[in-house]
Coordinates of C-alpha atoms in Angstrom, one line a residue:
X1 CA -17.5 1.1 -3.3
X2 CA -16.7 -1.9 -1.3
X3 CA -14.4 -4.9 -2.0
X4 CA -13.4 -8.0 -0.2
X5 CA -10.9 -10.0 -2.2
X6 CA -8.7 -12.9 -1.2
X7 CA -6.6 -15.3 -3.2
X8 CA -4.3 -18.1 -2.4
X9 CA -1.2 -15.9 -2.2
X10 CA -2.8 -12.5 -2.1
X11 CA -4.0 -10.3 0.7
X12 CA -7.6 -9.8 1.4
X13 CA -8.8 -6.2 1.6
X14 CA -12.1 -4.4 2.2
X15 CA -12.5 -0.8 1.0
X16 CA -15.4 1.5 1.0
X17 CA -15.8 4.2 -1.6
X18 CA -18.5 6.9 -1.2
X19 CA -19.4 8.6 -4.4
X20 CA -22.7 10.5 -4.5
X21 CA -24.9 9.9 -7.6
X22 CA -25.1 13.6 -8.5
X23 CA -23.3 14.5 -11.8
X24 CA -23.8 18.3 -11.8
X25 CA -20.5 18.9 -10.1
X26 CA -17.3 17.0 -9.4
X27 CA -17.7 14.7 -6.4
X28 CA -15.2 14.0 -3.6
X29 CA -13.8 10.5 -3.5
X30 CA -13.7 8.9 -0.1
X31 CA -12.2 5.6 0.8
X32 CA -12.7 3.7 4.1
X33 CA -10.6 0.7 5.0
X34 CA -12.7 -1.2 7.5
X35 CA -12.3 -4.2 9.8
X36 CA -15.9 -5.0 10.4
X37 CA -18.0 -7.1 7.9
X38 CA -21.3 -5.7 9.3
X39 CA -21.2 -2.5 7.4
X40 CA -23.8 -2.3 4.6
X41 CA -21.6 -1.3 1.7
X42 CA -22.6 -0.8 -1.9
X43 CA -21.4 -2.8 -4.9
X44 CA -17.9 -2.0 -6.3
X45 CA -17.6 -0.1 -9.5
X46 CA -15.9 -2.9 -11.4
X47 CA -15.4 -6.5 -10.4
X48 CA -13.5 -9.1 -12.4
X49 CA -13.9 -12.6 -10.9
X50 CA -13.0 -12.2 -7.2
X51 CA -11.0 -9.1 -7.7
X52 CA -12.0 -5.5 -7.5
X53 CA -10.5 -2.6 -9.5
X54 CA -11.0 0.9 -8.2
X55 CA -11.7 3.8 -10.5
X56 CA -10.3 6.3 -8.0
X57 CA -7.1 5.8 -6.1
X58 CA -5.4 6.7 -2.8
X59 CA -3.1 9.7 -3.2
X60 CA 0.4 9.9 -1.6
X61 CA 0.2 9.5 2.2
X62 CA 3.8 10.4 2.8
X63 CA 6.0 13.5 2.4
X64 CA 9.1 14.1 0.2
X65 CA 11.2 12.4 2.8
X66 CA 9.2 9.2 2.4
X67 CA 7.8 9.5 5.9
X68 CA 4.1 9.2 6.7
X69 CA 2.1 12.0 8.3
X70 CA 0.8 11.5 11.8
X71 CA -2.8 10.3 11.6
X72 CA -5.6 11.6 13.8
X73 CA -7.0 8.7 15.9
X74 CA -10.6 9.0 17.0
X75 CA -12.1 6.7 19.6
X76 CA -15.9 6.2 19.8
X77 CA -17.3 4.5 22.9
X78 CA -20.8 3.7 24.1
X79 CA -23.2 1.0 25.2
X80 CA -24.2 -1.9 23.0
X81 CA -26.5 -0.7 20.1
X82 CA -26.0 3.0 21.1
X83 CA -25.3 4.1 17.5
X84 CA -21.5 4.1 17.5
X85 CA -21.3 2.8 14.0
X86 CA -23.8 5.4 12.8
X87 CA -21.7 8.1 14.4
X88 CA -18.6 6.8 12.8
X89 CA -20.3 6.7 9.4
X90 CA -21.6 10.2 9.8
X91 CA -18.2 11.5 10.7
X92 CA -16.5 9.8 7.8
X93 CA -19.0 11.1 5.3
X94 CA -18.6 14.7 6.5
X95 CA -14.8 14.8 6.7
X96 CA -12.8 16.4 3.9
X97 CA -10.2 13.6 3.7
X98 CA -9.7 11.0 1.1
X99 CA -8.8 7.9 3.1
X100 CA -10.1 6.7 6.5
X101 CA -9.4 3.5 8.4
X102 CA -12.1 2.1 10.8
X103 CA -11.4 -0.5 13.5
X104 CA -14.3 -2.2 15.2
X105 CA -13.8 -3.9 18.5
X106 CA -16.3 -6.6 17.4
X107 CA -13.3 -8.1 15.5
X108 CA -11.2 -8.4 18.6
X109 CA -13.2 -10.9 20.7
X110 CA -11.0 -13.6 22.1
X111 CA -11.2 -17.1 20.7
X112 CA -13.4 -19.3 23.0
X113 CA -12.4 -22.7 24.1
X114 CA -14.9 -25.6 24.1
X115 CA -16.2 -24.9 27.6
X116 CA -16.7 -21.2 26.8
X117 CA -18.5 -22.1 23.6
X118 CA -20.9 -24.2 25.5
X119 CA -21.5 -21.3 27.9
X120 CA -22.1 -19.0 25.0
X121 CA -24.6 -21.4 23.5
X122 CA -26.4 -21.4 26.8
X123 CA -26.2 -17.6 27.0
X124 CA -24.0 -17.8 30.1
X125 CA -20.8 -16.2 28.6
X126 CA -20.3 -12.5 29.2
X127 CA -19.3 -10.9 25.9
X128 CA -19.5 -7.4 27.5
X129 CA -16.8 -8.0 30.0
X130 CA -13.3 -6.7 29.4
X131 CA -11.9 -10.2 29.6
X132 CA -13.8 -11.1 26.4
X133 CA -11.6 -8.8 24.3
X134 CA -8.0 -9.1 23.1
X135 CA -6.8 -5.6 24.1
X136 CA -3.1 -6.6 23.5
X137 CA -3.8 -7.3 19.8
X138 CA -6.0 -4.2 19.5
X139 CA -3.2 -2.0 20.9
X140 CA -0.6 -3.6 18.7
X141 CA -2.7 -3.1 15.6
X142 CA -3.5 0.5 16.5
X143 CA 0.2 1.3 16.9
X144 CA 1.0 -0.2 13.5
X145 CA -1.8 1.9 11.9
X146 CA -0.3 5.0 13.5
X147 CA 3.0 4.1 11.8
X148 CA 1.2 3.9 8.4
X149 CA 1.6 0.1 8.2
X150 CA -1.0 -2.5 7.3
X151 CA -2.7 -4.9 9.7
X152 CA -4.6 -8.2 9.3
X153 CA -7.7 -7.9 11.4
X154 CA -9.4 -11.2 12.4
X155 CA -13.0 -11.8 11.3
X156 CA -15.2 -12.9 14.1
X157 CA -18.3 -15.1 13.5
X158 CA -21.0 -14.4 16.1
X159 CA -22.9 -17.5 15.2
X160 CA -20.1 -19.9 16.0
X161 CA -18.4 -17.6 18.5
X162 CA -15.0 -18.1 16.9
X163 CA -12.7 -16.4 14.4
X164 CA -12.9 -17.4 10.8
X165 CA -9.9 -18.3 8.7
X166 CA -10.3 -15.1 6.8
X167 CA -8.8 -11.7 7.8
X168 CA -9.4 -8.2 6.5
X169 CA -6.5 -6.0 5.5
X170 CA -6.7 -2.5 6.9
X171 CA -4.3 0.2 5.8
X172 CA -2.9 3.2 7.6
X173 CA -4.8 6.4 6.8
X174 CA -5.1 10.1 7.5
X175 CA -7.8 9.4 10.0
X176 CA -8.2 6.2 12.1
X177 CA -11.5 5.6 13.9
X178 CA -11.8 2.9 16.5
X179 CA -15.3 2.1 17.9
X180 CA -16.5 -0.4 20.5
X181 CA -18.3 -0.7 23.8
X182 CA -15.1 -0.8 25.8
X183 CA -12.9 1.4 23.6
X184 CA -11.9 3.5 26.6
X185 CA -11.3 0.6 29.0
X186 CA -7.6 -0.1 28.2
X187 CA -5.2 2.7 29.1
X188 CA -2.8 1.5 26.5
X189 CA -5.4 1.9 23.7
X190 CA -6.8 5.2 25.2
X191 CA -3.3 6.8 25.2
X192 CA -3.1 6.3 21.4
X193 CA -6.3 8.3 20.8
X194 CA -6.3 12.0 19.9
X195 CA -10.1 12.5 20.3
X196 CA -12.5 10.5 22.5
X197 CA -16.2 10.5 21.7
X198 CA -18.9 8.9 23.9
X199 CA -22.3 8.1 22.4
X200 CA -25.0 8.3 25.1
X201 CA -28.3 6.7 24.1
X202 CA -31.4 5.9 26.2
X203 CA -31.3 2.4 27.6
X204 CA -34.7 1.4 26.2
X205 CA -33.7 2.5 22.7
X206 CA -30.5 0.5 23.0
X207 CA -32.3 -2.6 24.0
X208 CA -34.7 -2.3 21.1
X209 CA -31.8 -1.9 18.6
X210 CA -30.0 -4.8 20.2
X211 CA -33.0 -7.1 19.8
X212 CA -33.4 -6.2 16.2
X213 CA -29.7 -6.6 15.4
X214 CA -29.1 -9.9 17.3
X215 CA -32.2 -11.6 15.9
X216 CA -31.9 -10.5 12.3
X217 CA -28.1 -10.4 11.8
X218 CA -26.7 -12.9 14.4
X219 CA -29.4 -15.6 14.4
X220 CA -30.3 -15.3 18.1
X221 CA -33.6 -16.1 19.8
X222 CA -35.7 -13.4 21.5
X223 CA -35.6 -15.0 24.9
X224 CA -31.9 -15.6 24.7
X225 CA -31.2 -12.0 23.9
X226 CA -33.3 -10.7 26.8
X227 CA -31.7 -13.1 29.3
X228 CA -28.2 -12.1 28.1
X229 CA -29.1 -8.4 28.3
X230 CA -30.4 -8.6 31.9
X231 CA -27.6 -10.9 33.1
X232 CA -24.5 -9.4 31.3
X233 CA -25.1 -6.4 29.1
X234 CA -26.9 -4.0 31.6
X235 CA -24.5 -4.8 34.5
X236 CA -21.4 -4.4 32.3
X237 CA -22.7 -1.1 31.1
X238 CA -23.1 0.2 34.6
X239 CA -19.8 -1.2 35.8
X240 CA -17.4 -0.7 32.9
X241 CA -18.9 1.4 30.1
X242 CA -20.7 4.3 31.9
X243 CA -17.7 5.2 34.1
X244 CA -15.5 5.6 31.0
X245 CA -17.7 8.5 30.0
X246 CA -15.5 10.6 32.3
X247 CA -12.6 10.1 29.9
X248 CA -14.5 11.4 26.9
X249 CA -13.6 14.7 25.3
X250 CA -17.1 14.9 23.7
X251 CA -20.4 13.3 24.7
X252 CA -23.1 12.9 22.0
X253 CA -26.7 12.4 23.3
X254 CA -29.1 10.5 21.1
X255 CA -26.2 9.1 19.0
X256 CA -26.3 9.5 15.2
X257 CA -29.6 11.4 15.3
X258 CA -27.9 14.4 17.0
X259 CA -27.1 16.3 13.8
X260 CA -25.9 19.4 15.6
X261 CA -23.4 17.5 17.8
X262 CA -22.1 15.6 14.8
X263 CA -21.5 18.9 12.9
X264 CA -19.6 20.4 15.8
X265 CA -17.4 17.2 16.0
X266 CA -16.7 17.4 12.3
X267 CA -15.7 21.1 12.6
X268 CA -13.5 20.3 15.5
X269 CA -11.8 17.4 13.7
X270 CA -11.3 19.5 10.5
X271 CA -9.7 22.2 12.7
X272 CA -7.3 19.8 14.4
X273 CA -6.5 17.9 11.2
X274 CA -3.5 19.5 9.6
X275 CA -2.8 18.3 6.1
X276 CA 1.0 17.8 5.9
X277 CA 2.9 18.4 2.7
X278 CA 2.6 15.2 0.7
X279 CA 5.1 13.7 -1.7
X280 CA 4.9 16.0 -4.8
X281 CA 5.7 14.8 -8.3
X282 CA 6.8 18.3 -9.0
X283 CA 9.3 18.3 -6.1
X284 CA 10.7 15.0 -7.2
X285 CA 11.1 16.2 -10.8
X286 CA 13.3 19.1 -9.8
X287 CA 15.5 16.9 -7.6
X288 CA 18.9 17.5 -9.2
X289 CA 21.8 15.0 -9.1
X290 CA 24.3 15.4 -6.3
X291 CA 27.8 14.0 -5.5
X292 CA 27.6 10.9 -3.4
X293 CA 30.5 8.8 -2.1
X294 CA 32.8 10.2 -4.8
X295 CA 31.0 8.4 -7.6
X296 CA 30.7 10.6 -10.6
X297 CA 29.5 9.8 -14.0
X298 CA 28.4 11.5 -17.2
X299 CA 25.6 10.3 -19.4
X300 CA 26.5 9.6 -23.0
X301 CA 24.2 10.3 -26.0
X302 CA 23.1 6.7 -26.3
X303 CA 21.6 6.5 -22.9
X304 CA 24.6 4.7 -21.4
X305 CA 26.7 5.8 -18.4
X306 CA 30.4 6.5 -18.3
X307 CA 31.8 6.0 -14.8
X308 CA 34.6 8.0 -13.3
X309 CA 36.6 7.5 -10.2
X310 CA 35.6 3.9 -9.4
X311 CA 35.9 0.5 -11.0
X312 CA 32.8 -1.7 -11.4
X313 CA 34.0 -4.0 -8.7
X314 CA 34.4 -1.1 -6.3
X315 CA 30.9 0.2 -7.1
X316 CA 29.1 -3.0 -6.8
X317 CA 31.2 -4.7 -4.2
X318 CA 31.2 -2.5 -1.2
X319 CA 27.5 -2.4 -0.7
X320 CA 27.6 -1.9 3.1
X321 CA 29.8 1.2 2.8
X322 CA 27.7 2.6 0.0
X323 CA 24.5 2.1 2.0
X324 CA 26.1 3.7 5.0
X325 CA 27.1 6.8 3.0
X326 CA 23.6 7.1 1.4
X327 CA 21.9 6.6 4.8
X328 CA 24.1 9.4 6.1
X329 CA 22.9 11.7 3.3
X330 CA 19.3 10.8 3.9
X331 CA 19.7 11.8 7.6
X332 CA 20.9 15.2 6.4
X333 CA 18.3 17.6 5.2
X334 CA 17.0 17.4 1.7
X335 CA 18.3 20.9 0.9
X336 CA 21.8 19.8 1.9
X337 CA 21.4 16.9 -0.5
X338 CA 20.4 19.3 -3.2
X339 CA 23.3 21.7 -2.5
X340 CA 25.8 18.9 -3.4
X341 CA 24.6 18.9 -7.0
X342 CA 27.0 19.4 -9.9
X343 CA 26.0 21.2 -13.0
X344 CA 28.4 19.6 -15.4
X345 CA 28.3 15.9 -14.4
X346 CA 25.7 13.4 -13.3
X347 CA 26.5 12.0 -9.9
X348 CA 24.9 8.6 -9.3
X349 CA 24.1 7.0 -6.0
X350 CA 26.2 4.0 -4.8
X351 CA 23.2 1.6 -4.7
X352 CA 22.6 2.1 -8.4
X353 CA 23.7 -0.8 -10.6
X354 CA 23.9 0.0 -14.4
X355 CA 24.4 -2.8 -16.9
X356 CA 27.8 -2.6 -18.6
X357 CA 27.9 -0.6 -21.8
X358 CA 28.4 -2.9 -24.8
X359 CA 27.7 -2.6 -28.5
X360 CA 24.8 -5.0 -28.2
X361 CA 23.1 -3.0 -25.4
X362 CA 23.6 0.3 -27.3
X363 CA 22.2 -1.4 -30.4
X364 CA 19.1 -2.5 -28.5
X365 CA 18.6 0.9 -27.0
X366 CA 18.9 2.4 -30.5
X367 CA 16.1 0.2 -31.7
X368 CA 13.6 0.7 -28.8
X369 CA 14.2 4.4 -28.8
X370 CA 13.6 4.8 -32.5
X371 CA 10.1 6.2 -33.0
X372 CA 9.8 4.3 -36.3
X373 CA 10.2 0.9 -34.6
X374 CA 7.0 -1.0 -35.0
X375 CA 5.3 -2.8 -32.1
X376 CA 6.5 -6.3 -32.8
X377 CA 10.1 -5.1 -33.1
X378 CA 9.7 -2.9 -30.0
X379 CA 8.4 -5.9 -27.9
X380 CA 11.1 -8.2 -29.2
X381 CA 14.1 -5.9 -28.5
X382 CA 12.7 -4.7 -25.2
X383 CA 12.4 -8.3 -24.0
X384 CA 16.0 -8.9 -25.0
X385 CA 17.0 -6.1 -22.6
X386 CA 14.7 -7.4 -19.9
X387 CA 16.5 -10.8 -19.5
X388 CA 19.9 -9.5 -18.6
X389 CA 18.3 -6.8 -16.4
X390 CA 16.6 -9.6 -14.3
X391 CA 19.9 -11.5 -14.3
X392 CA 21.6 -8.5 -12.8
X393 CA 19.0 -8.3 -10.1
X394 CA 19.5 -11.9 -9.2
X395 CA 23.2 -11.2 -8.7
X396 CA 22.2 -9.0 -5.7
X397 CA 20.5 -11.9 -3.9
X398 CA 22.5 -13.8 -1.2
X399 CA 24.5 -16.7 -2.6
X400 CA 26.6 -19.5 -0.9
X401 CA 29.3 -21.9 -2.0
X402 CA 28.2 -25.4 -2.9
X403 CA 30.0 -28.5 -4.0
X404 CA 28.4 -30.8 -6.6
X405 CA 29.5 -33.8 -8.5
X406 CA 29.7 -33.7 -12.3
X407 CA 28.7 -36.7 -14.6
X408 CA 32.4 -37.5 -14.8
X409 CA 32.6 -38.0 -11.0
X410 CA 34.6 -34.8 -10.4
X411 CA 33.7 -32.4 -7.6
X412 CA 32.9 -28.9 -8.7
X413 CA 32.8 -25.8 -6.4
X414 CA 30.0 -23.6 -7.5
X415 CA 27.4 -21.1 -6.2
X416 CA 23.7 -21.1 -5.6
X417 CA 21.1 -19.0 -3.8
X418 CA 21.5 -19.2 0.0
X419 CA 19.3 -21.7 1.7
X420 CA 15.9 -20.2 2.7
X421 CA 16.1 -17.4 0.2
X422 CA 12.6 -16.6 -1.1
X423 CA 12.1 -14.3 -4.1
X424 CA 8.9 -12.4 -5.1
X425 CA 8.4 -10.2 -8.1
X426 CA 6.0 -7.2 -7.9
X427 CA 5.1 -5.3 -11.0
X428 CA 3.9 -1.8 -11.1
X429 CA 1.0 -2.0 -13.5
X430 CA 0.7 -1.6 -16.3
X431 CA 4.1 -1.2 -17.9
X432 CA 5.9 -3.1 -15.2
X433 CA 4.0 -6.2 -16.1
X434 CA 6.1 -6.5 -19.3
X435 CA 9.1 -7.6 -17.2
X436 CA 7.3 -10.6 -15.6
X437 CA 8.0 -13.1 -18.3
X438 CA 11.7 -12.3 -18.1
X439 CA 11.8 -12.7 -14.4
X440 CA 9.9 -16.0 -14.6
X441 CA 12.5 -17.2 -17.2
X442 CA 15.4 -16.3 -14.8
X443 CA 13.8 -17.6 -11.6
X444 CA 11.4 -20.5 -12.3
X445 CA 9.6 -20.6 -8.9
X446 CA 9.2 -16.9 -8.4
X447 CA 5.8 -15.7 -7.0
X448 CA 4.3 -12.6 -8.4
X449 CA 2.4 -9.6 -7.0
X450 CA 0.9 -6.6 -8.6
X451 CA 0.4 -2.9 -7.6
X452 CA -1.7 -0.7 -9.9
X453 CA -0.6 3.0 -9.6
X454 CA -1.9 5.6 -12.1
X455 CA -1.2 9.3 -12.4
X456 CA -4.1 11.6 -11.6
X457 CA -4.6 13.8 -14.7
X458 CA -5.7 16.7 -12.5
X459 CA -3.1 16.8 -9.8
X460 CA -0.3 15.0 -11.6
X461 CA 0.2 12.8 -8.5
X462 CA 0.4 9.0 -8.4
X463 CA -2.6 7.2 -6.9
X464 CA -2.9 3.7 -5.6
X465 CA -5.7 1.7 -7.1
X466 CA -5.0 -2.0 -6.5
X467 CA -2.8 -4.3 -4.4
X468 CA -2.3 -8.0 -4.7
X469 CA 0.7 -9.3 -2.7
X470 CA 1.7 -12.7 -1.3
X471 CA 0.8 -12.9 2.4
X472 CA 4.4 -13.8 3.5
X473 CA 6.0 -11.1 1.3
X474 CA 7.8 -9.8 4.4
X475 CA 10.0 -12.9 4.3
X476 CA 11.0 -12.5 0.6
X477 CA 13.5 -10.5 -1.4
X478 CA 11.3 -8.4 -3.6
X479 CA 12.2 -7.5 -7.2
X480 CA 10.0 -4.4 -7.9
X481 CA 9.5 -4.0 -11.7
X482 CA 8.7 -0.9 -13.7
X483 CA 9.5 -0.4 -17.3
X484 CA 10.7 3.2 -16.9
X485 CA 11.3 5.5 -13.9
X486 CA 10.9 9.3 -14.6
X487 CA 10.4 11.3 -11.3
X488 CA 10.3 8.1 -9.2
X489 CA 6.9 9.0 -7.7
X490 CA 5.3 5.7 -8.6
X491 CA 8.3 3.7 -7.6
X492 CA 8.5 5.5 -4.2
X493 CA 4.8 4.8 -3.6
X494 CA 5.2 1.1 -4.5
X495 CA 8.3 0.8 -2.2
X496 CA 6.3 2.6 0.6
X497 CA 3.6 -0.1 0.2
X498 CA 6.2 -2.8 0.5
X499 CA 7.7 -1.3 3.6
X500 CA 4.3 -1.0 5.2
X501 CA 3.9 -4.8 4.5
X502 CA 7.1 -5.3 6.6
X503 CA 9.4 -5.9 3.7
X504 CA 12.9 -4.8 4.9
X505 CA 14.2 -1.9 2.9
X506 CA 17.4 -3.7 2.1
X507 CA 15.5 -6.6 0.5
X508 CA 13.9 -4.4 -2.2
X509 CA 15.5 -4.4 -5.6
X510 CA 14.0 -1.9 -8.1
X511 CA 14.6 -2.8 -11.7
X512 CA 13.7 -0.7 -14.8
X513 CA 14.8 -0.5 -18.4
X514 CA 15.4 3.2 -18.4
X515 CA 15.6 5.7 -15.5
X516 CA 16.0 9.5 -15.4
X517 CA 18.6 10.9 -13.0
X518 CA 15.9 12.7 -11.0
X519 CA 14.1 9.4 -10.5
X520 CA 17.3 7.6 -9.5
X521 CA 18.1 10.2 -6.9
X522 CA 14.6 10.5 -5.5
X523 CA 14.4 6.7 -4.9
X524 CA 17.9 6.5 -3.5
X525 CA 17.4 9.4 -1.2
X526 CA 14.0 8.1 0.1
X527 CA 15.1 4.4 0.4
X528 CA 18.9 4.4 0.7
X529 CA 19.1 0.7 1.6
X530 CA 17.3 -0.5 -1.5
X531 CA 19.1 -1.5 -4.6
X532 CA 18.4 0.0 -8.1
X533 CA 19.2 -1.8 -11.3
X534 CA 18.7 -0.4 -14.8
X535 CA 20.1 -0.7 -18.3
X536 CA 20.5 3.1 -18.8
X537 CA 20.3 6.4 -17.0
X538 CA 19.0 9.3 -19.1
X539 CA 20.0 12.9 -18.3
X540 CA 16.7 14.4 -17.3
X541 CA 13.0 15.2 -17.9
X542 CA 11.0 17.7 -19.9
X543 CA 8.3 20.0 -18.6
X544 CA 5.8 17.2 -18.9
X545 CA 8.0 14.9 -16.7
X546 CA 8.8 12.6 -19.6
X547 CA 12.3 11.0 -19.8
X548 CA 14.7 12.7 -22.2
X549 CA 15.7 11.2 -24.6
X550 CA 13.6 8.3 -23.3
X551 CA 11.5 5.8 -25.3
X552 CA 8.1 7.5 -25.3
X553 CA 5.2 5.9 -23.5
X554 CA 6.5 2.4 -23.0
X555 CA 3.1 0.9 -22.1
X556 CA 1.4 2.2 -25.2
X557 CA 4.3 1.0 -27.5
X558 CA 4.6 -2.4 -25.8
X559 CA 0.9 -3.2 -25.5
X560 CA -0.1 -1.6 -28.8
X561 CA -2.3 1.1 -27.4
X562 CA -0.8 4.1 -29.2
X563 CA -3.2 6.3 -31.1
X564 CA -1.7 5.4 -34.5
X565 CA -2.7 1.8 -33.9
X566 CA -6.3 2.5 -33.1
X567 CA -9.1 4.1 -35.2
X568 CA -10.5 6.2 -32.3
X569 CA -8.8 8.3 -29.6
X570 CA -11.0 6.5 -27.1
X571 CA -9.5 3.1 -26.5
X572 CA -9.8 -0.1 -24.5
X573 CA -7.1 -2.3 -23.4
X574 CA -6.6 -5.3 -21.1
X575 CA -3.6 -6.4 -19.1
X576 CA -3.3 -10.0 -20.3
X577 CA -2.1 -11.8 -17.2
X578 CA -3.6 -9.7 -14.4
X579 CA -7.2 -9.8 -15.5
X580 CA -7.4 -6.1 -15.1
X581 CA -9.8 -4.1 -17.3
X582 CA -9.0 -0.4 -17.5
X583 CA -11.1 2.1 -19.3
X584 CA -9.3 5.4 -19.7
X585 CA -12.3 6.9 -21.4
X586 CA -15.7 5.9 -22.7
X587 CA -15.6 3.3 -25.5
X588 CA -17.3 4.0 -28.8
X589 CA -18.2 0.9 -30.9

């Protein structure tokens, strides 16, 4: 499956999903985030407009500490048209991993000036020389991928010899493959590689492949290709590419046709690739509450929270000290954090902000928790809770004093958002989308992003399916919205995505109507600088990881997809504002 989607305020992304057509046994899902547009990729499974929805998702790529595992970086070098891409594809298809990122050096050609474009048009510009590549950008991108962060890879147009306005979003992965004719030239890039493979193919065969590729794919003339080959390609191979063979760990004769060599490489990679322990929903669910910063509370029967030891001003005012204490606990081991638990009271982290307990709030919780409340009433009373929840999140944004003049001509000292403050709302689909209208009502000009995370029914782990975020989200305060937080697995994954998009941790505000104590502590431990806002904290989870007492399945009750509302157990629903079509099971009409 492949996709390339781009919107005015969203990221563009290209993903490859290999799924064999056999149905006799369960197939492995493989995803490749690629930088090159020259790969022949099949059609996506489901496309709505210019968006693509994946039917399989990316599993957690981080451990219980919220840290990414170290990826394996494979460099593939060889002469022009030697079969580097075929080797990369063969390796990807044979590896037993679920997510791979591929970088092609074809995307890192430098932008040509007017004089150089004239030289290129006259076949007098050497594209095979090291000076033609932007190695600094390539090294910077490779370092970011090793850190698990996203990159925006430029798209190079070989017909105009310039970069287009579009970019391809490439995500960090378990395995990163970089391929190019000069992949081993830069020492800075080579040092970041764990395995270096050189593809050695006969010169005549490389010339034949280059003729076919440049004429059919890049609109070149036969004579121009031959002149360029004899003038630049062949000398550059002898001067720069062939000597780099000495740096290779493995040399593959005959390229992608050498099946035996490819099998040996795959065996070697699988042997070196150690799958680290990933973030487990089960581990998060058994995360008990612990004492933090002397803040202790006990949950009441109505889902509220009775605080002990601190006033509200103390809890919400000293954010810096609270963050410091929580960061100190995060630096300690997870087991030390667990050993601080208290069996008789719920100890809540300092960055948690719970709406004050009032008769109105308890009354609203009574109505939405009642199993006999119909859908219309459930939606109405839930939205009544969402508005003050969003207001509370806005209080955490930076404000400044301002003097204004009233209609009576009197100066009034007030407050407003600090100059330059940008706010973005990101909903975790599908339940988190229910909070979008409330946020838009509170902040008129808020921009919205969406992240689709669903639980794998076989593994019980959250899986990433879809991302649509503003390009400048790193400059925004992000209000992350989810209707309920049980173990915190989906919230942690969404926050990890935001961090990988360079959103500062202290600019993330997670809001949710109801949270379980396990989810609160999991999120607070993993991201101690982020804020958490909720209307109620429930005591715990049952064996199915459902919040107790909770509200049931919020998404089903809010969108009307409960079984008692539908004639068949197989159902179809649509997320109204995201244009996402989700089919949990075959539809019977």
